[in-house]
Amino acid sequence: MLYGTDPRPVDGAVLQVEIDGRRIEIGGPCAGTAGCLPIPSGVAALGLELTAITDQIRATEPSCAPLR
């Protein structure tokens, strides 16, 4: 299930969340894109939290230094 737009065809990325074999993908805002499934507020909040956690780990974990 993809929420939002899929920027991957132009070198973008989506956030993939998988739990118990089920996956959702969080893309960019729909902004009037036809056929786009709007991102529910809870899914958007989850995406922001997971991104913040990832950024925090990358900032503090020595093995992630090349990713900074």
Tab-separated table of C-alpha atoms in Angstrom:
chain	number	residue	atom	x	y	z
A	1	MET	CA	0.000	0.000	0.000
A	2	LEU	CA	1.497	3.322	-1.081
A	3	TYR	CA	0.334	6.499	0.617
A	4	GLY	CA	1.244	9.694	-1.192
A	5	THR	CA	3.180	10.038	-4.419
A	6	ASP	CA	5.918	7.725	-5.632
A	7	PRO	CA	9.040	9.789	-6.419
A	8	ARG	CA	11.209	6.742	-7.196
A	9	PRO	CA	10.961	7.064	-10.997
A	10	VAL	CA	12.934	10.339	-10.688
A	11	ASP	CA	15.556	9.241	-8.123
A	12	GLY	CA	13.313	9.793	-5.106
A	13	ALA	CA	12.590	7.417	-2.252
A	14	VAL	CA	9.697	6.163	-0.186
A	15	LEU	CA	9.794	5.068	3.430
A	16	GLN	CA	8.874	1.391	3.721
A	17	VAL	CA	7.437	0.074	6.981
A	18	GLU	CA	6.922	-3.678	7.314
A	19	ILE	CA	5.236	-5.397	10.239
A	20	ASP	CA	4.241	-9.070	10.281
A	21	GLY	CA	4.804	-9.396	6.547
A	22	ARG	CA	2.586	-6.415	5.669
A	23	ARG	CA	4.162	-3.326	4.139
A	24	ILE	CA	3.143	0.263	3.704
A	25	GLU	CA	5.094	2.842	1.767
A	26	ILE	CA	5.051	6.531	2.584
A	27	GLY	CA	5.808	8.833	-0.324
A	28	GLY	CA	5.452	12.539	-0.896
A	29	PRO	CA	2.304	14.648	-0.462
A	30	CYS	CA	-0.392	14.149	-3.105
A	31	ALA	CA	-0.735	17.874	-3.971
A	32	GLY	CA	-3.493	17.222	-6.491
A	33	THR	CA	-1.857	14.186	-8.119
A	34	ALA	CA	-4.541	12.046	-9.770
A	35	GLY	CA	-4.948	8.587	-8.268
A	36	CYS	CA	-2.843	9.476	-5.239
A	37	LEU	CA	-3.901	7.999	-1.895
A	38	PRO	CA	-3.533	10.770	0.728
A	39	ILE	CA	-1.247	10.026	3.661
A	40	PRO	CA	-3.312	9.585	6.859
A	41	SER	CA	-2.125	11.791	9.725
A	42	GLY	CA	-1.094	8.796	11.867
A	43	VAL	CA	0.946	7.299	9.026
A	44	ALA	CA	2.607	10.677	8.401
A	45	ALA	CA	3.437	10.973	12.121
A	46	LEU	CA	4.915	7.455	12.104
A	47	GLY	CA	7.071	8.344	9.113
A	48	LEU	CA	8.367	11.492	10.812
A	49	GLU	CA	9.207	9.610	14.023
A	50	LEU	CA	11.012	6.800	12.206
A	51	THR	CA	12.985	9.310	10.154
A	52	ALA	CA	13.949	11.220	13.326
A	53	ILE	CA	15.105	7.999	15.010
A	54	THR	CA	17.164	7.063	11.951
A	55	ASP	CA	18.757	10.517	11.848
A	56	GLN	CA	19.593	10.305	15.557
A	57	ILE	CA	21.222	6.898	15.165
A	58	ARG	CA	23.228	8.056	12.156
A	59	ALA	CA	24.409	11.125	14.083
A	60	THR	CA	25.651	9.170	17.096
A	61	GLU	CA	26.693	5.729	15.845
A	62	PRO	CA	30.370	5.626	14.809
A	63	SER	CA	29.729	2.978	12.142
A	64	CYS	CA	27.281	5.388	10.452
A	65	ALA	CA	29.907	8.124	9.983
A	66	PRO	CA	30.100	7.495	6.195
A	67	LEU	CA	26.351	8.217	5.962
A	68	ARG	CA	26.613	11.679	7.493
